Tab-separated table of C-alpha atoms and ligand atoms in Angstrom:
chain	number	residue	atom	x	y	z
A	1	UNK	CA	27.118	1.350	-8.237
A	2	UNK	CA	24.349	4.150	-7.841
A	3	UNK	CA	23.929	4.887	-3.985
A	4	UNK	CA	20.408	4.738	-3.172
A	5	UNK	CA	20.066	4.764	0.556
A	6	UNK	CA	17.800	6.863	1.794
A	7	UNK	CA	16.552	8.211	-1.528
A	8	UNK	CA	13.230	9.284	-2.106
A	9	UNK	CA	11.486	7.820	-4.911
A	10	UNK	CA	8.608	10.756	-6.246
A	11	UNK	CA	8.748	9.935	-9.900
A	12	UNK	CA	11.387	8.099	-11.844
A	13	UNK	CA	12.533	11.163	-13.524
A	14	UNK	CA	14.027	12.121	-10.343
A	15	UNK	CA	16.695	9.652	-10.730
A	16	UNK	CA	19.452	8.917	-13.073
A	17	UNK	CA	18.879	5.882	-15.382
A	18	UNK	CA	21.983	3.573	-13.546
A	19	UNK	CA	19.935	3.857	-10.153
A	20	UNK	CA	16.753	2.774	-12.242
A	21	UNK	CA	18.404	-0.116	-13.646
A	22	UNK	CA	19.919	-1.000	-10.471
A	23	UNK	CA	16.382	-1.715	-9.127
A	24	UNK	CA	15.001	-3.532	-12.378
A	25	UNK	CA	18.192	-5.654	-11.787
A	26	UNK	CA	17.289	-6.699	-7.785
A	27	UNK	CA	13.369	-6.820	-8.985
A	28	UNK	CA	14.193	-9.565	-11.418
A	29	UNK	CA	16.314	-11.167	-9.050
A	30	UNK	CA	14.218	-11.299	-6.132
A	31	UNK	CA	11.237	-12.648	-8.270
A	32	UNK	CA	13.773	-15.585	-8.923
A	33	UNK	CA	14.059	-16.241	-5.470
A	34	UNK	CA	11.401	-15.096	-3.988
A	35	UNK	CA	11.477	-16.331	-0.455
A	36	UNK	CA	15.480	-17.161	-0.143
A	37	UNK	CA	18.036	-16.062	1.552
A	38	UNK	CA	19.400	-12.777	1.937
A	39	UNK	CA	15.734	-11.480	0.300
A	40	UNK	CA	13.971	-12.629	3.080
A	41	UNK	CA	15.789	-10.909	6.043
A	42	UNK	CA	16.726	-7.658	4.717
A	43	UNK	CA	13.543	-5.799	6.221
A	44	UNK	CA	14.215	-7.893	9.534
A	45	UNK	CA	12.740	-6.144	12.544
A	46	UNK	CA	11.486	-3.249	10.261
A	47	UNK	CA	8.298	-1.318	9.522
A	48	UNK	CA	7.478	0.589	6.470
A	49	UNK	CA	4.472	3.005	7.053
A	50	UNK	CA	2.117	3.309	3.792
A	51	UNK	CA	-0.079	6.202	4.612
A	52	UNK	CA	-3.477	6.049	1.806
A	53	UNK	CA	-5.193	9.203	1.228
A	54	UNK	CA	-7.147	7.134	-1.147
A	55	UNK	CA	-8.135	3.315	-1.714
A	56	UNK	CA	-6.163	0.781	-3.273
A	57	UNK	CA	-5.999	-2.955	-3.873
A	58	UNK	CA	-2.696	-3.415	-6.068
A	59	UNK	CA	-0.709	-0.753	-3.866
A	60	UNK	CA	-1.602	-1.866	-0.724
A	61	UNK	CA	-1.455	-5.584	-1.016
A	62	UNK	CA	1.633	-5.868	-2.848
A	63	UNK	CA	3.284	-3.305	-0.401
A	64	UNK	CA	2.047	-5.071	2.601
A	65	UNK	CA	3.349	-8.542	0.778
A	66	UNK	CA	6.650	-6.873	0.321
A	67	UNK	CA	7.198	-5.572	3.776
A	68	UNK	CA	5.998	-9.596	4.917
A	69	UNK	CA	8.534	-11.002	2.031
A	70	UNK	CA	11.375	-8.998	3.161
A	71	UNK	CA	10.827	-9.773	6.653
A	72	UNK	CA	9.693	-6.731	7.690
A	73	UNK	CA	6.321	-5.787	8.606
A	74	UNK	CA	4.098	-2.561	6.880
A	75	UNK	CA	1.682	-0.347	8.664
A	76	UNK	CA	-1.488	0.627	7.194
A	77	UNK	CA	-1.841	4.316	8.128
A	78	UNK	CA	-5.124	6.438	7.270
A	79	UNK	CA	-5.689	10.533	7.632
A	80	UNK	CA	-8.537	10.040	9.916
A	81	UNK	CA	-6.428	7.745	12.044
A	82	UNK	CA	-3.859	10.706	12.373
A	83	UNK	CA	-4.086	14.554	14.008
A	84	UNK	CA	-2.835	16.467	10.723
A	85	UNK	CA	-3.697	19.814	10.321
A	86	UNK	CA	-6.694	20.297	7.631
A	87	UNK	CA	-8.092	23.043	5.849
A	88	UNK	CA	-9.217	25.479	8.317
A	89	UNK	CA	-8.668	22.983	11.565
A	90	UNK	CA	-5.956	22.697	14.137
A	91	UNK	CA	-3.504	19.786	14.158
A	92	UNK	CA	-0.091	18.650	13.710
A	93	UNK	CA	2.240	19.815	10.666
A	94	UNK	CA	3.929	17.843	7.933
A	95	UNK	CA	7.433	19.107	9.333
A	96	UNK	CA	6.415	17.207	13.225
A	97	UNK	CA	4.122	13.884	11.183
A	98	UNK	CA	7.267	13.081	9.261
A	99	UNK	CA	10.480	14.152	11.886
A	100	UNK	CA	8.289	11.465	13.779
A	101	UNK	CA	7.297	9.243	11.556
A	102	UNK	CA	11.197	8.946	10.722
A	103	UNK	CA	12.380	7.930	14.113
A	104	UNK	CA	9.587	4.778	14.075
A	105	UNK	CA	10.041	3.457	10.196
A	106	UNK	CA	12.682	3.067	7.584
A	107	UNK	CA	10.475	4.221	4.823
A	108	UNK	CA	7.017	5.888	4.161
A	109	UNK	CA	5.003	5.550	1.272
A	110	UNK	CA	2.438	8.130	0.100
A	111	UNK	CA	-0.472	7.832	-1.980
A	112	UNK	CA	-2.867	11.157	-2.803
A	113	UNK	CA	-5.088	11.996	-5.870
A	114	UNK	CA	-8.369	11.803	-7.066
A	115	UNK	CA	-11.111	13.256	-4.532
A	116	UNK	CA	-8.179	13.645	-1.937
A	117	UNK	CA	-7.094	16.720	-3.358
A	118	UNK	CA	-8.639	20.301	-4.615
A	119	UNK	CA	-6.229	20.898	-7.026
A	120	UNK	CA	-3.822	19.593	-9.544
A	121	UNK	CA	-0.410	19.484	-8.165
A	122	UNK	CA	-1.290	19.536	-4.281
A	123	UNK	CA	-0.279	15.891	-4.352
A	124	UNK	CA	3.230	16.495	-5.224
A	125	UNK	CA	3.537	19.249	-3.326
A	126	UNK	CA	2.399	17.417	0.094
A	127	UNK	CA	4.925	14.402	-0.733
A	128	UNK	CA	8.146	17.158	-1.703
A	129	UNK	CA	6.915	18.356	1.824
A	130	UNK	CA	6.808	15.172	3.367
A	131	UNK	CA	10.509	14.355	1.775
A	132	UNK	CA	11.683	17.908	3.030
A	133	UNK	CA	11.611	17.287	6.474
A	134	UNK	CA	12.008	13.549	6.442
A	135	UNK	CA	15.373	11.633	6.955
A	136	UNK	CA	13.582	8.502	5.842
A	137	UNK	CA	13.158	7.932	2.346
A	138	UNK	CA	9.345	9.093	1.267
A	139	UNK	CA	8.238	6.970	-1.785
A	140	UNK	CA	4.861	7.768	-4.022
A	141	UNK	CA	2.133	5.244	-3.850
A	142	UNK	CA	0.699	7.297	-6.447
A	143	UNK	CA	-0.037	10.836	-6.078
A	144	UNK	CA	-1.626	13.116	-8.615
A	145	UNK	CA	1.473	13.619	-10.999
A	146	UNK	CA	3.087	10.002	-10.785
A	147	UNK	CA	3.323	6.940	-10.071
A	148	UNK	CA	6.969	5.417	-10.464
A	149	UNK	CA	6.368	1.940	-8.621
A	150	UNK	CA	3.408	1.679	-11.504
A	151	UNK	CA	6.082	2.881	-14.291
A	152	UNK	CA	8.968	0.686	-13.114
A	153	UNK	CA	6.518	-2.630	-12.973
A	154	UNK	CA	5.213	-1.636	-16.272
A	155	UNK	CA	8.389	-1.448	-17.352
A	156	UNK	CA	9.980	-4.864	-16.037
A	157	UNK	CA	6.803	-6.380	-17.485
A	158	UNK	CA	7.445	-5.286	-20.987
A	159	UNK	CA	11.404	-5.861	-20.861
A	160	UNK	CA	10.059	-9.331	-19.996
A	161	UNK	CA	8.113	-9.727	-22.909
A	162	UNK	CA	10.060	-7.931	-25.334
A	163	UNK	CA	13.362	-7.740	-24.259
A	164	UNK	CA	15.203	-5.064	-25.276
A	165	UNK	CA	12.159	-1.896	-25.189
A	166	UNK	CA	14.614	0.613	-27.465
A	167	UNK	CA	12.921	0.978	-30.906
A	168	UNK	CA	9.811	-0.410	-29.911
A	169	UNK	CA	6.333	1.165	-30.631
A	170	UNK	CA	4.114	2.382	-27.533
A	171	UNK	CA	0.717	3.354	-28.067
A	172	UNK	CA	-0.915	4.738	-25.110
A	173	UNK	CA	-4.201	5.289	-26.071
A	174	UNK	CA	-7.165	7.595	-24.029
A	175	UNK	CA	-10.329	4.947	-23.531
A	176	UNK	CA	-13.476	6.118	-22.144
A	177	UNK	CA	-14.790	5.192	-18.692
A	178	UNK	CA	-17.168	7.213	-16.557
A	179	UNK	CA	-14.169	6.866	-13.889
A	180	UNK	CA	-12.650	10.035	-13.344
A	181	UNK	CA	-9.067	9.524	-13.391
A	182	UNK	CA	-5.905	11.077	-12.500
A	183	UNK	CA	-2.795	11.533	-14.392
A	184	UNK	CA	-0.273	9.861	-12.598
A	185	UNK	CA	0.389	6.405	-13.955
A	186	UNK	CA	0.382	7.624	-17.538
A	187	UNK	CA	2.254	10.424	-16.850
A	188	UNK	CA	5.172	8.067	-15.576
A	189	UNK	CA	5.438	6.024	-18.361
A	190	UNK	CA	5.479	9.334	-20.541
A	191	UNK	CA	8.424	10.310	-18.716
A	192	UNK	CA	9.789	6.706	-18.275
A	193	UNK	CA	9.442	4.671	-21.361
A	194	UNK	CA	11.047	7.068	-23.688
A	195	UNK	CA	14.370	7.479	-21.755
A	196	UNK	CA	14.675	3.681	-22.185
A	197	UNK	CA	14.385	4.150	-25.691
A	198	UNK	CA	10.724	3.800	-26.871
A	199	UNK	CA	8.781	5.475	-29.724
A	200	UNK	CA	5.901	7.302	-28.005
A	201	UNK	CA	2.385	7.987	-29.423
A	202	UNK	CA	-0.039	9.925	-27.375
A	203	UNK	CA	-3.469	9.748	-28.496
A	204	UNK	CA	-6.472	11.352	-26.976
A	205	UNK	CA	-9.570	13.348	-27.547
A	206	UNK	CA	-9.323	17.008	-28.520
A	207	UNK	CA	-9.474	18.979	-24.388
A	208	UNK	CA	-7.837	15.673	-22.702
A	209	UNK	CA	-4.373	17.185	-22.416
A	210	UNK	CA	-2.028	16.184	-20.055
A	211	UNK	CA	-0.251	18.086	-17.823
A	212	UNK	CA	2.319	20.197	-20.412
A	213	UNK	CA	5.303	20.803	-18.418
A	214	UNK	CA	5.649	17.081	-18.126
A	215	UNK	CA	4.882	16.565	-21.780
A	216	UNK	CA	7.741	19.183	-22.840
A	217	UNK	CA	10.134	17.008	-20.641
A	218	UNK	CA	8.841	13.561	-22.253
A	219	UNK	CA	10.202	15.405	-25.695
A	220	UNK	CA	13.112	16.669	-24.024
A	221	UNK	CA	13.588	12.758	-22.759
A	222	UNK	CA	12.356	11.365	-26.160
A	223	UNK	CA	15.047	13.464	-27.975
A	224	UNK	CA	17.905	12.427	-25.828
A	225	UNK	CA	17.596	8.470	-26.651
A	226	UNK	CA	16.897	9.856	-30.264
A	227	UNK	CA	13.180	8.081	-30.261
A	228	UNK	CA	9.747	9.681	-31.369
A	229	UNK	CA	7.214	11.291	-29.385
A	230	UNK	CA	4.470	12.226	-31.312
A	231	UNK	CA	0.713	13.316	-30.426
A	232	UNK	CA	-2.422	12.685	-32.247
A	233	UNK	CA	-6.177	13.060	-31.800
A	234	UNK	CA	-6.641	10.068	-34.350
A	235	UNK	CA	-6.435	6.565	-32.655
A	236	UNK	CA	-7.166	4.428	-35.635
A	237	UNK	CA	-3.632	6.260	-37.082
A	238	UNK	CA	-1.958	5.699	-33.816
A	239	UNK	CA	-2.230	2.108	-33.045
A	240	UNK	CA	-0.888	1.051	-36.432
A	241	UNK	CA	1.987	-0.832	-36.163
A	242	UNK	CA	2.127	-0.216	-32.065
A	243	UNK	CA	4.096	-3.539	-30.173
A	244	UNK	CA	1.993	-2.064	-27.496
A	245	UNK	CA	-1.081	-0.470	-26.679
A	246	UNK	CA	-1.687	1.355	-23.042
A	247	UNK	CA	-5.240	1.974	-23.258
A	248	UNK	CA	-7.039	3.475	-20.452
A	249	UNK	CA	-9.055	6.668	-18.460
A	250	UNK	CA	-7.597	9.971	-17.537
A	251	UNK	CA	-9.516	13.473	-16.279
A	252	UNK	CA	-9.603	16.385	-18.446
A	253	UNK	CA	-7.504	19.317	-17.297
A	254	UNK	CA	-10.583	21.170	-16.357
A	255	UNK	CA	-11.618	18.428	-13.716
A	256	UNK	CA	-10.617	20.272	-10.372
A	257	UNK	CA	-12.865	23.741	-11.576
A	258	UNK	CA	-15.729	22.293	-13.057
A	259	UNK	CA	-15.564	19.036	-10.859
A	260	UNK	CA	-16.013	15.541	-11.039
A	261	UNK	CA	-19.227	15.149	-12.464
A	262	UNK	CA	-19.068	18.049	-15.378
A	263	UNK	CA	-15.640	16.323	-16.433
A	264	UNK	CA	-17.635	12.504	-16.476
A	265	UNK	CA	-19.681	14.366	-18.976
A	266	UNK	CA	-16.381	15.816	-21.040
A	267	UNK	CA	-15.420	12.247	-21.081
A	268	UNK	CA	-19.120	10.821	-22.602
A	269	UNK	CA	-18.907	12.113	-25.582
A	270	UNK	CA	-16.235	10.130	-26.645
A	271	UNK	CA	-17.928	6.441	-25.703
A	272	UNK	CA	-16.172	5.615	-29.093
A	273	UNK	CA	-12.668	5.805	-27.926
A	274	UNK	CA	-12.466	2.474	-26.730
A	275	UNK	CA	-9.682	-0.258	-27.112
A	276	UNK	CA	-11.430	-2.769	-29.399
A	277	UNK	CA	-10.666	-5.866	-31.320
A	278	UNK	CA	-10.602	-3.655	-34.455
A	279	UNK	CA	-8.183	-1.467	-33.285
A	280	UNK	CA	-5.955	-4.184	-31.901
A	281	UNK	CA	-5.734	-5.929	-35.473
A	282	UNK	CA	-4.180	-3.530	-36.186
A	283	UNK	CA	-1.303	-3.054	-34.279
A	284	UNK	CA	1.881	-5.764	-34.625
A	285	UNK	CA	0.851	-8.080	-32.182
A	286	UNK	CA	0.426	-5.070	-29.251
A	287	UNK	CA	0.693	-6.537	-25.448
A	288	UNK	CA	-2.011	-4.673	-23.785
A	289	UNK	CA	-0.890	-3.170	-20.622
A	290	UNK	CA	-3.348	-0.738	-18.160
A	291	UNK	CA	-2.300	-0.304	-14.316
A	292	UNK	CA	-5.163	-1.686	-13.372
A	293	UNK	CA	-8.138	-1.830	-12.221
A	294	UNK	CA	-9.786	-1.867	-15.736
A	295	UNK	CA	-12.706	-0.522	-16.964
A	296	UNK	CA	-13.457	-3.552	-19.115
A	297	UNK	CA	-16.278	-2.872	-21.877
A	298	UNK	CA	-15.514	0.937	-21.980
A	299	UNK	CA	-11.799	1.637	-22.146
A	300	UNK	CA	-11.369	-1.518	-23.758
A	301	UNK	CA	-12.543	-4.832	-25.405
A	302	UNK	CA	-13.040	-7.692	-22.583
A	303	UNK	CA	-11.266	-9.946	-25.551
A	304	UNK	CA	-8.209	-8.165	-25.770
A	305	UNK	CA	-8.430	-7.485	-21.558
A	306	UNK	CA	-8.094	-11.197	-21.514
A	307	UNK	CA	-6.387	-12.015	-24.563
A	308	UNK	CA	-2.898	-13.856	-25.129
A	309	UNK	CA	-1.149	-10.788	-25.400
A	310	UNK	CA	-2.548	-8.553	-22.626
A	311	UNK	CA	0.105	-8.693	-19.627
A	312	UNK	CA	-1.700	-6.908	-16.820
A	313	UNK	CA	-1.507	-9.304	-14.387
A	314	UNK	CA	2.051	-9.810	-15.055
A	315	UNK	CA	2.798	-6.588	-14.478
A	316	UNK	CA	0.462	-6.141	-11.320
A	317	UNK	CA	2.193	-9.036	-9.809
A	318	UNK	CA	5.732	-6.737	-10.965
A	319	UNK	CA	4.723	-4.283	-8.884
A	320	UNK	CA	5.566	-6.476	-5.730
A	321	UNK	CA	8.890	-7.051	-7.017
A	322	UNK	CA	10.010	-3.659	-7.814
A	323	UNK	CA	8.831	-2.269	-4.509
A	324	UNK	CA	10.856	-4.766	-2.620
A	325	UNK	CA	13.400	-3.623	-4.469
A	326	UNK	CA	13.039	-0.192	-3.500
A	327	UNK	CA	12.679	-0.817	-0.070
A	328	UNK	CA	15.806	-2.911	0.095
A	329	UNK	CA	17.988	-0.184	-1.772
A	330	UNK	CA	16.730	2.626	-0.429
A	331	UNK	CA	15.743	1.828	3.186
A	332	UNK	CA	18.504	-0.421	4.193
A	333	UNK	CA	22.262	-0.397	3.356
A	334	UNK	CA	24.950	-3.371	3.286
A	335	UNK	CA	22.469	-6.247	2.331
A	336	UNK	CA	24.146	-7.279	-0.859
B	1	LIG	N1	-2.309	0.311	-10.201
B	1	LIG	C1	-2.633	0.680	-8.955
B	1	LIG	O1	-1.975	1.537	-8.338
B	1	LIG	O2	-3.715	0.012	-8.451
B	1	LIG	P1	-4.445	0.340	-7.079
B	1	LIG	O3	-5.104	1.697	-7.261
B	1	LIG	O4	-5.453	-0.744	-6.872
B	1	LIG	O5	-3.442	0.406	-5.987
């Protein structure tokens, strides 16, 4: 067995594929048995501090629900309840926050994107910081390169549904909103869903890229299982034959120098790239998974939002599971 004590969790692609398994393994178990014995005592006595740059409803909740089903408790930390140091104003560092912060918790999540930061990248450079100086394991409620609680409950939701993911078609699928959104959660599964074996089709409109350093290691990751990745400007061509569609919002690489609203403007001319009926006959029967929350009407049809095959809520409820996972294999030792 993988040892995963302590380990910080920043995207999936920092660990091997054993330790990932390990935690799909507990996740499934512990939504078995949800509130038996030893699940509910391992976080006995314990806090977890989640510290939210940004909102939330999924993260937060299902966090906070984990913490309370483990029988721990999780504290709701905000930067303007803290003294951190800001552009251009005095307060504490990152190096004192978490040497602190590590002698109160066993485990601090992180989330920052979006408005939060200036700059691609400053996200996963505050939570390497944070995991630097920590002795606690730091884990990423989202920041704005990934999102591996998102890509591990996405996962466990389709390995539900499907079974066994290896050979399987995934279409993930640009959709227009005039949200604004960052790249972690679909730069996860990029990195994710192809080291467990799945064909991947990107498809987007022409200036949508992602970032390219993490698309040169989803090939790297697609060629080691032996699977496809392939990317194409031409959605009607992409979801053909897909046994699931991940359609849904990102920002356009130029968001953080021309801002927010030039890049809502990038994004309107492509109103047509939405996730529609059409599009979904013709697929093989796609589940439609999104991270949630959806844009419904714009990034995709509200029929196939709520139709049989769409699993979102499945997965949303996943995310509780996996994260209670993670907290019991990486911020406590000798449960099992
Ligand atoms: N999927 C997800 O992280 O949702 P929230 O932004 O609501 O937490």
């Amino acid at each position: 067995m993988t040892e995963l004590y302590k380990k910080h969790l920043i995207t999936t692609q920092d660990w091997e594929k054993e330790g990932l398994d390990e935690i799909l393994a507990v996740a499934k178990d512990m939504k078995k048995h949800r509130y038996e014995k030893p699940y509910t005592e391992i976080l006995k006595d314990k806090t977890f501090l989640m510290f939210f740059y940004n909102p939330s409803v999924r993260t937060r909740q299902s966090f906070e629900g984990a913490a309370t089903e483990l029988g721990g408790h999780a504290q709701f930390l905000e930067p303007k309840s803290m003294r951190l140091k800001e552009k251009g104003k005095a307060g504490e560092t990152v190096e004192d926050a978490a040497k602190v912060m590590s002698r109160y918790a066993v485990g601090l999540g992180i989330r920052i994107l979006e408005d939060a930061i200036d700059e691609y990248g400053k996200g996963e450079e505050l939570l390497r910081e944070y995991a630097k100086y920590s002795s606690i394991p730091i884990v990423s409620m989202a920041h704005d390169k990934y999102h591996p609680c998102q890509g591990l409950a996405d996962l466990m939701g389709l390995q539900e549904h499907i079974g066994e993911v290896k050979g399987k078609k995934i279409t993930m699928m640009w959709g227009y909103s005039s949200l604004v959104r960052s790249w972690s959660s679909v730069q996860e599964d990029i990195l994710l869903l192809p080291r467990y074996g799945m064909d991947f089709t990107l498809a987007y409109p022409e200036g949508f890229d992602l970032d390219p350093e993490v698309i040169a290691q989803a090939k790297k990751n697609a060629e080691a299982t032996g699977t496809k990745f392939e990317i194409t400007h031409n959605r009607i061509e992409a979801v053909k034959g897909a046994q699931v569609v991940y359609a849904r919002q990102w920002m356009s690489p130029k968001r953080y120098n021309i801002g927010k609203e030039e890049d809502k403007k990038l994004a309107l001319k492509y109103q047509d790239w939405r996730y529609t009926k059409e599009l979904d006959s013709l697929t093989d029967n796609a589940y439609y998974i999104h991270p949630m929350p959806i844009d419904r009407g714009n990034e995709v049809d509200d029929e196939v939002a709520s139709g049989s095959r769409s699993i979102v809520y499945d997965i949303a409820e996943n995310r509780l599971h996996v994260q209670k996972a993670i907290m019991a294999l990486t911020m406590t030792k000798g449960w099992k």
